[in-house]
Amino acid sequence: MSAVQAYSQAFAKTVASFDPSNPTRWYFQSDALHLSILLCLLVALLCFIGSTATGNYSRVDQLWSVIPVIYAWHFALHAGLPPRAVAGATLITAWGVRLTYNFARKGGYSGEEDYRWPALREIIPNPLLWALFNFFFISIVQNVILLGIIVPVHFAARATTTPSLTLIDAIYIAAFLALLVFESIADEQQWRFQNTKYAARAAADAPGGAAL
């Protein structure tokens, strides 16, 4: 039996062992990675159904900064909240808050579709091919990527041998926070620049407005 077959059988056993009368026990007795894969597949399916039903293919975009936070805390909680996993989940949460806020104020949750998908629909006009593209790439591949970037938290949680954070951890945390502050400042500068640009364009397009 190959490793893929063995893992597939183990995953199927995790799904089959679900006990609706005691989901908490099932959760903590199951493999954390199996559970995250199951959640990933469920989210991908919901994204596919939601995008197909509404014609808005930005469902994954709306979850891009939310789902990784859920995965991170899932891995930390399932491992018993070891310090390194908690630190990682906390930093990922800060990253998610920054992206979610930035995405929301740009209207990302107002129902507006990302400009990429209408452009791609012009390239893929066939409804069946577009449905396949939506199912495999937009819904599944992107969700797999979101899980993949958080999986290191799972291994960090399982490999933790020290009861507390080390100096190396502190250096990484400080570097992450410094970069987060830098990115937040850049977000705000870009936001102000774009607002100023569009305000200037609107003033130029108004009757009697001066050309830019």
PDB file of C-alpha atoms in Angstrom:
ATOM      1  CA  MET A   1       0.000   0.000   0.000  1.00  0.00           C
ATOM      2  CA  SER A   2       1.359   3.409  -0.974  1.00  0.00           C
ATOM      3  CA  ALA A   3       1.637   6.304   1.458  1.00  0.00           C
ATOM      4  CA  VAL A   4      -1.129   8.156  -0.396  1.00  0.00           C
ATOM      5  CA  GLN A   5      -3.486   5.190  -0.124  1.00  0.00           C
ATOM      6  CA  ALA A   6      -2.705   4.767   3.564  1.00  0.00           C
ATOM      7  CA  TYR A   7      -3.310   8.441   4.274  1.00  0.00           C
ATOM      8  CA  SER A   8      -6.546   8.415   2.254  1.00  0.00           C
ATOM      9  CA  GLN A   9      -7.812   5.460   4.259  1.00  0.00           C
ATOM     10  CA  ALA A  10      -6.874   7.150   7.533  1.00  0.00           C
ATOM     11  CA  PHE A  11      -8.665  10.321   6.426  1.00  0.00           C
ATOM     12  CA  ALA A  12     -11.770   8.359   5.455  1.00  0.00           C
ATOM     13  CA  LYS A  13     -11.705   6.653   8.857  1.00  0.00           C
ATOM     14  CA  THR A  14     -11.637  10.050  10.569  1.00  0.00           C
ATOM     15  CA  VAL A  15     -14.680  11.191   8.608  1.00  0.00           C
ATOM     16  CA  ALA A  16     -16.549   7.933   9.194  1.00  0.00           C
ATOM     17  CA  SER A  17     -15.891   8.039  12.940  1.00  0.00           C
ATOM     18  CA  PHE A  18     -17.772  11.311  13.417  1.00  0.00           C
ATOM     19  CA  ASP A  19     -20.046  11.058  16.435  1.00  0.00           C
ATOM     20  CA  PRO A  20     -22.818  13.703  16.416  1.00  0.00           C
ATOM     21  CA  SER A  21     -23.637  12.846  20.048  1.00  0.00           C
ATOM     22  CA  ASN A  22     -20.144  13.834  21.199  1.00  0.00           C
ATOM     23  CA  PRO A  23     -18.437  16.056  18.600  1.00  0.00           C
ATOM     24  CA  THR A  24     -15.930  17.415  21.131  1.00  0.00           C
ATOM     25  CA  ARG A  25     -14.487  13.980  21.831  1.00  0.00           C
ATOM     26  CA  TRP A  26     -14.413  13.204  18.106  1.00  0.00           C
ATOM     27  CA  TYR A  27     -12.609  16.494  17.483  1.00  0.00           C
ATOM     28  CA  PHE A  28      -9.807  15.918  19.984  1.00  0.00           C
ATOM     29  CA  GLN A  29      -9.417  12.217  19.180  1.00  0.00           C
ATOM     30  CA  SER A  30      -9.114  12.857  15.441  1.00  0.00           C
ATOM     31  CA  ASP A  31      -5.978  13.867  13.590  1.00  0.00           C
ATOM     32  CA  ALA A  32      -5.695  17.667  13.442  1.00  0.00           C
ATOM     33  CA  LEU A  33      -4.507  17.656   9.846  1.00  0.00           C
ATOM     34  CA  HIS A  34      -7.392  15.400   8.805  1.00  0.00           C
ATOM     35  CA  LEU A  35      -9.836  17.838  10.370  1.00  0.00           C
ATOM     36  CA  SER A  36      -8.268  20.820   8.618  1.00  0.00           C
ATOM     37  CA  ILE A  37      -8.428  19.022   5.265  1.00  0.00           C
ATOM     38  CA  LEU A  38     -12.075  18.209   5.906  1.00  0.00           C
ATOM     39  CA  LEU A  39     -12.791  21.866   6.710  1.00  0.00           C
ATOM     40  CA  CYS A  40     -10.877  22.937   3.612  1.00  0.00           C
ATOM     41  CA  LEU A  41     -12.994  20.680   1.397  1.00  0.00           C
ATOM     42  CA  LEU A  42     -16.229  21.871   3.002  1.00  0.00           C
ATOM     43  CA  VAL A  43     -15.273  25.525   2.565  1.00  0.00           C
ATOM     44  CA  ALA A  44     -14.256  24.884  -1.043  1.00  0.00           C
ATOM     45  CA  LEU A  45     -17.616  23.239  -1.722  1.00  0.00           C
ATOM     46  CA  LEU A  46     -19.505  26.134  -0.116  1.00  0.00           C
ATOM     47  CA  CYS A  47     -17.476  28.630  -2.158  1.00  0.00           C
ATOM     48  CA  PHE A  48     -18.316  26.748  -5.352  1.00  0.00           C
ATOM     49  CA  ILE A  49     -22.027  26.556  -4.526  1.00  0.00           C
ATOM     50  CA  GLY A  50     -22.185  30.184  -3.400  1.00  0.00           C
ATOM     51  CA  SER A  51     -20.340  31.558  -6.406  1.00  0.00           C
ATOM     52  CA  THR A  52     -22.386  29.482  -8.846  1.00  0.00           C
ATOM     53  CA  ALA A  53     -25.673  30.505  -7.243  1.00  0.00           C
ATOM     54  CA  THR A  54     -24.894  34.232  -7.110  1.00  0.00           C
ATOM     55  CA  GLY A  55     -22.603  34.700 -10.110  1.00  0.00           C
ATOM     56  CA  ASN A  56     -20.055  36.362  -7.819  1.00  0.00           C
ATOM     57  CA  TYR A  57     -16.774  34.444  -7.931  1.00  0.00           C
ATOM     58  CA  SER A  58     -15.012  36.394  -5.170  1.00  0.00           C
ATOM     59  CA  ARG A  59     -16.134  34.091  -2.347  1.00  0.00           C
ATOM     60  CA  VAL A  60     -12.622  32.815  -1.704  1.00  0.00           C
ATOM     61  CA  ASP A  61     -11.316  36.392  -1.836  1.00  0.00           C
ATOM     62  CA  GLN A  62     -13.685  37.263   1.002  1.00  0.00           C
ATOM     63  CA  LEU A  63     -12.327  34.386   3.107  1.00  0.00           C
ATOM     64  CA  TRP A  64      -8.656  34.905   2.232  1.00  0.00           C
ATOM     65  CA  SER A  65      -7.803  36.627   5.521  1.00  0.00           C
ATOM     66  CA  VAL A  66     -10.339  34.761   7.683  1.00  0.00           C
ATOM     67  CA  ILE A  67      -9.892  31.036   7.046  1.00  0.00           C
ATOM     68  CA  PRO A  68      -6.127  31.003   7.819  1.00  0.00           C
ATOM     69  CA  VAL A  69      -6.884  32.409  11.280  1.00  0.00           C
ATOM     70  CA  ILE A  70      -9.356  29.587  11.901  1.00  0.00           C
ATOM     71  CA  TYR A  71      -6.833  26.979  10.762  1.00  0.00           C
ATOM     72  CA  ALA A  72      -4.108  28.458  12.978  1.00  0.00           C
ATOM     73  CA  TRP A  73      -6.212  28.421  16.145  1.00  0.00           C
ATOM     74  CA  HIS A  74      -7.508  24.964  15.284  1.00  0.00           C
ATOM     75  CA  PHE A  75      -3.955  23.601  15.178  1.00  0.00           C
ATOM     76  CA  ALA A  76      -3.019  25.411  18.388  1.00  0.00           C
ATOM     77  CA  LEU A  77      -6.137  24.286  20.271  1.00  0.00           C
ATOM     78  CA  HIS A  78      -5.927  20.699  19.086  1.00  0.00           C
ATOM     79  CA  ALA A  79      -2.321  20.467  20.323  1.00  0.00           C
ATOM     80  CA  GLY A  80      -3.228  21.799  23.760  1.00  0.00           C
ATOM     81  CA  LEU A  81      -2.227  25.446  23.149  1.00  0.00           C
ATOM     82  CA  PRO A  82       1.581  25.113  23.300  1.00  0.00           C
ATOM     83  CA  PRO A  83       3.317  28.530  23.493  1.00  0.00           C
ATOM     84  CA  ARG A  84       4.863  28.445  20.027  1.00  0.00           C
ATOM     85  CA  ALA A  85       1.585  27.515  18.343  1.00  0.00           C
ATOM     86  CA  VAL A  86      -0.304  30.165  20.321  1.00  0.00           C
ATOM     87  CA  ALA A  87       2.279  32.768  19.323  1.00  0.00           C
ATOM     88  CA  GLY A  88       1.961  31.749  15.675  1.00  0.00           C
ATOM     89  CA  ALA A  89      -1.834  31.810  15.798  1.00  0.00           C
ATOM     90  CA  THR A  90      -1.802  35.225  17.485  1.00  0.00           C
ATOM     91  CA  LEU A  91       0.487  36.689  14.829  1.00  0.00           C
ATOM     92  CA  ILE A  92      -1.611  35.159  12.053  1.00  0.00           C
ATOM     93  CA  THR A  93      -4.695  36.704  13.668  1.00  0.00           C
ATOM     94  CA  ALA A  94      -3.032  40.131  13.638  1.00  0.00           C
ATOM     95  CA  TRP A  95      -2.176  39.600   9.964  1.00  0.00           C
ATOM     96  CA  GLY A  96      -5.766  38.547   9.269  1.00  0.00           C
ATOM     97  CA  VAL A  97      -7.227  41.580  11.045  1.00  0.00           C
ATOM     98  CA  ARG A  98      -5.051  43.893   8.956  1.00  0.00           C
ATOM     99  CA  LEU A  99      -6.050  42.268   5.664  1.00  0.00           C
ATOM    100  CA  THR A 100      -9.729  41.973   6.598  1.00  0.00           C
ATOM    101  CA  TYR A 101      -9.937  45.635   7.581  1.00  0.00           C
ATOM    102  CA  ASN A 102      -8.154  46.731   4.429  1.00  0.00           C
ATOM    103  CA  PHE A 103     -10.341  44.496   2.255  1.00  0.00           C
ATOM    104  CA  ALA A 104     -13.553  45.657   3.953  1.00  0.00           C
ATOM    105  CA  ARG A 105     -12.914  49.375   3.573  1.00  0.00           C
ATOM    106  CA  LYS A 106     -12.282  48.834  -0.131  1.00  0.00           C
ATOM    107  CA  GLY A 107     -15.761  47.319  -0.426  1.00  0.00           C
ATOM    108  CA  GLY A 108     -14.670  43.690  -0.550  1.00  0.00           C
ATOM    109  CA  TYR A 109     -17.657  42.519   1.504  1.00  0.00           C
ATOM    110  CA  SER A 110     -20.224  44.724  -0.237  1.00  0.00           C
ATOM    111  CA  GLY A 111     -20.903  42.159  -2.966  1.00  0.00           C
ATOM    112  CA  GLU A 112     -18.519  43.648  -5.496  1.00  0.00           C
ATOM    113  CA  GLU A 113     -16.693  41.046  -7.599  1.00  0.00           C
ATOM    114  CA  ASP A 114     -12.942  41.198  -8.104  1.00  0.00           C
ATOM    115  CA  TYR A 115     -12.040  42.535 -11.563  1.00  0.00           C
ATOM    116  CA  ARG A 116     -10.013  39.413 -12.386  1.00  0.00           C
ATOM    117  CA  TRP A 117     -12.984  37.074 -12.665  1.00  0.00           C
ATOM    118  CA  PRO A 118     -15.003  39.024 -15.292  1.00  0.00           C
ATOM    119  CA  ALA A 119     -11.775  39.347 -17.302  1.00  0.00           C
ATOM    120  CA  LEU A 120     -11.202  35.603 -17.090  1.00  0.00           C
ATOM    121  CA  ARG A 121     -14.812  34.860 -18.038  1.00  0.00           C
ATOM    122  CA  GLU A 122     -14.161  36.686 -21.303  1.00  0.00           C
ATOM    123  CA  ILE A 123     -11.197  34.374 -21.903  1.00  0.00           C
ATOM    124  CA  ILE A 124     -13.221  31.285 -20.880  1.00  0.00           C
ATOM    125  CA  PRO A 125     -16.713  31.972 -22.329  1.00  0.00           C
ATOM    126  CA  ASN A 126     -17.787  28.323 -22.386  1.00  0.00           C
ATOM    127  CA  PRO A 127     -20.101  27.776 -19.344  1.00  0.00           C
ATOM    128  CA  LEU A 128     -18.942  24.204 -18.733  1.00  0.00           C
ATOM    129  CA  LEU A 129     -15.252  25.095 -18.895  1.00  0.00           C
ATOM    130  CA  TRP A 130     -15.852  28.068 -16.609  1.00  0.00           C
ATOM    131  CA  ALA A 131     -17.702  25.854 -14.114  1.00  0.00           C
ATOM    132  CA  LEU A 132     -14.754  23.443 -14.106  1.00  0.00           C
ATOM    133  CA  PHE A 133     -12.321  26.342 -13.660  1.00  0.00           C
ATOM    134  CA  ASN A 134     -14.416  27.669 -10.809  1.00  0.00           C
ATOM    135  CA  PHE A 135     -14.614  24.266  -9.132  1.00  0.00           C
ATOM    136  CA  PHE A 136     -10.988  23.209  -9.438  1.00  0.00           C
ATOM    137  CA  PHE A 137      -9.014  26.456  -9.342  1.00  0.00           C
ATOM    138  CA  ILE A 138     -11.100  29.212  -7.754  1.00  0.00           C
ATOM    139  CA  SER A 139     -12.742  27.001  -5.141  1.00  0.00           C
ATOM    140  CA  ILE A 140     -10.380  24.079  -4.481  1.00  0.00           C
ATOM    141  CA  VAL A 141      -6.840  25.179  -5.397  1.00  0.00           C
ATOM    142  CA  GLN A 142      -7.089  28.535  -3.654  1.00  0.00           C
ATOM    143  CA  ASN A 143      -8.483  26.939  -0.492  1.00  0.00           C
ATOM    144  CA  VAL A 144      -5.714  24.343  -0.543  1.00  0.00           C
ATOM    145  CA  ILE A 145      -3.187  27.185  -0.744  1.00  0.00           C
ATOM    146  CA  LEU A 146      -4.773  28.864   2.279  1.00  0.00           C
ATOM    147  CA  LEU A 147      -4.482  25.641   4.251  1.00  0.00           C
ATOM    148  CA  GLY A 148      -0.963  25.001   3.007  1.00  0.00           C
ATOM    149  CA  ILE A 149       0.428  28.314   4.244  1.00  0.00           C
ATOM    150  CA  ILE A 150      -0.843  27.558   7.773  1.00  0.00           C
ATOM    151  CA  VAL A 151       0.194  23.885   8.020  1.00  0.00           C
ATOM    152  CA  PRO A 152       3.586  24.885   9.542  1.00  0.00           C
ATOM    153  CA  VAL A 153       1.660  25.890  12.672  1.00  0.00           C
ATOM    154  CA  HIS A 154       0.510  22.275  12.952  1.00  0.00           C
ATOM    155  CA  PHE A 155       4.058  20.940  12.797  1.00  0.00           C
ATOM    156  CA  ALA A 156       5.329  23.651  15.142  1.00  0.00           C
ATOM    157  CA  ALA A 157       2.652  22.686  17.639  1.00  0.00           C
ATOM    158  CA  ARG A 158       3.483  18.985  17.434  1.00  0.00           C
ATOM    159  CA  ALA A 159       7.257  19.455  17.461  1.00  0.00           C
ATOM    160  CA  THR A 160       7.388  21.794  20.453  1.00  0.00           C
ATOM    161  CA  THR A 161       9.770  20.366  23.049  1.00  0.00           C
ATOM    162  CA  THR A 162      10.403  23.506  25.114  1.00  0.00           C
ATOM    163  CA  PRO A 163       7.823  24.668  27.695  1.00  0.00           C
ATOM    164  CA  SER A 164       8.266  28.324  26.784  1.00  0.00           C
ATOM    165  CA  LEU A 165       9.322  30.532  23.911  1.00  0.00           C
ATOM    166  CA  THR A 166      13.012  30.912  23.158  1.00  0.00           C
ATOM    167  CA  LEU A 167      15.156  33.859  22.131  1.00  0.00           C
ATOM    168  CA  ILE A 168      14.891  32.757  18.504  1.00  0.00           C
ATOM    169  CA  ASP A 169      11.092  32.806  18.821  1.00  0.00           C
ATOM    170  CA  ALA A 170      11.251  36.330  20.266  1.00  0.00           C
ATOM    171  CA  ILE A 171      13.398  37.508  17.348  1.00  0.00           C
ATOM    172  CA  TYR A 172      10.985  36.057  14.808  1.00  0.00           C
ATOM    173  CA  ILE A 173       7.995  37.584  16.614  1.00  0.00           C
ATOM    174  CA  ALA A 174       9.671  41.011  16.721  1.00  0.00           C
ATOM    175  CA  ALA A 175      10.552  40.794  13.022  1.00  0.00           C
ATOM    176  CA  PHE A 176       6.986  39.803  12.148  1.00  0.00           C
ATOM    177  CA  LEU A 177       5.501  42.674  14.162  1.00  0.00           C
ATOM    178  CA  ALA A 178       7.913  45.159  12.587  1.00  0.00           C
ATOM    179  CA  LEU A 179       6.907  44.002   9.102  1.00  0.00           C
ATOM    180  CA  LEU A 180       3.237  44.084  10.082  1.00  0.00           C
ATOM    181  CA  VAL A 181       3.546  47.701  11.191  1.00  0.00           C
ATOM    182  CA  PHE A 182       5.422  48.528   7.970  1.00  0.00           C
ATOM    183  CA  GLU A 183       2.695  46.894   5.851  1.00  0.00           C
ATOM    184  CA  SER A 184      -0.068  48.668   7.814  1.00  0.00           C
ATOM    185  CA  ILE A 185       1.578  52.033   7.191  1.00  0.00           C
ATOM    186  CA  ALA A 186       1.904  51.168   3.482  1.00  0.00           C
ATOM    187  CA  ASP A 187      -1.780  50.149   3.398  1.00  0.00           C
ATOM    188  CA  GLU A 188      -2.802  53.504   4.840  1.00  0.00           C
ATOM    189  CA  GLN A 189      -0.578  55.443   2.439  1.00  0.00           C
ATOM    190  CA  GLN A 190      -1.982  53.565  -0.536  1.00  0.00           C
ATOM    191  CA  TRP A 191      -5.546  54.107   0.727  1.00  0.00           C
ATOM    192  CA  ARG A 192      -5.020  57.861   0.988  1.00  0.00           C
ATOM    193  CA  PHE A 193      -3.295  57.992  -2.396  1.00  0.00           C
ATOM    194  CA  GLN A 194      -6.103  56.135  -4.138  1.00  0.00           C
ATOM    195  CA  ASN A 195      -8.786  58.282  -2.508  1.00  0.00           C
ATOM    196  CA  THR A 196      -6.951  61.445  -3.504  1.00  0.00           C
ATOM    197  CA  LYS A 197      -6.499  60.179  -7.064  1.00  0.00           C
ATOM    198  CA  TYR A 198     -10.157  59.277  -7.527  1.00  0.00           C
ATOM    199  CA  ALA A 199     -11.280  62.548  -5.931  1.00  0.00           C
ATOM    200  CA  ALA A 200      -9.074  64.463  -8.369  1.00  0.00           C
ATOM    201  CA  ARG A 201     -10.476  62.489 -11.307  1.00  0.00           C
ATOM    202  CA  ALA A 202     -14.036  63.158 -10.172  1.00  0.00           C
ATOM    203  CA  ALA A 203     -13.295  66.872  -9.863  1.00  0.00           C
ATOM    204  CA  ALA A 204     -11.727  66.914 -13.334  1.00  0.00           C
ATOM    205  CA  ASP A 205     -14.720  65.108 -14.859  1.00  0.00           C
ATOM    206  CA  ALA A 206     -17.206  67.487 -13.250  1.00  0.00           C
ATOM    207  CA  PRO A 207     -18.573  70.359 -15.396  1.00  0.00           C
ATOM    208  CA  GLY A 208     -15.972  73.112 -15.466  1.00  0.00           C
ATOM    209  CA  GLY A 209     -13.354  70.839 -13.907  1.00  0.00           C
ATOM    210  CA  ALA A 210      -9.731  71.290 -14.807  1.00  0.00           C
ATOM    211  CA  ALA A 211      -7.960  68.482 -16.659  1.00  0.00           C
ATOM    212  CA  LEU A 212      -5.512  66.377 -14.685  1.00  0.00           C
TER     213      LEU A 212
END
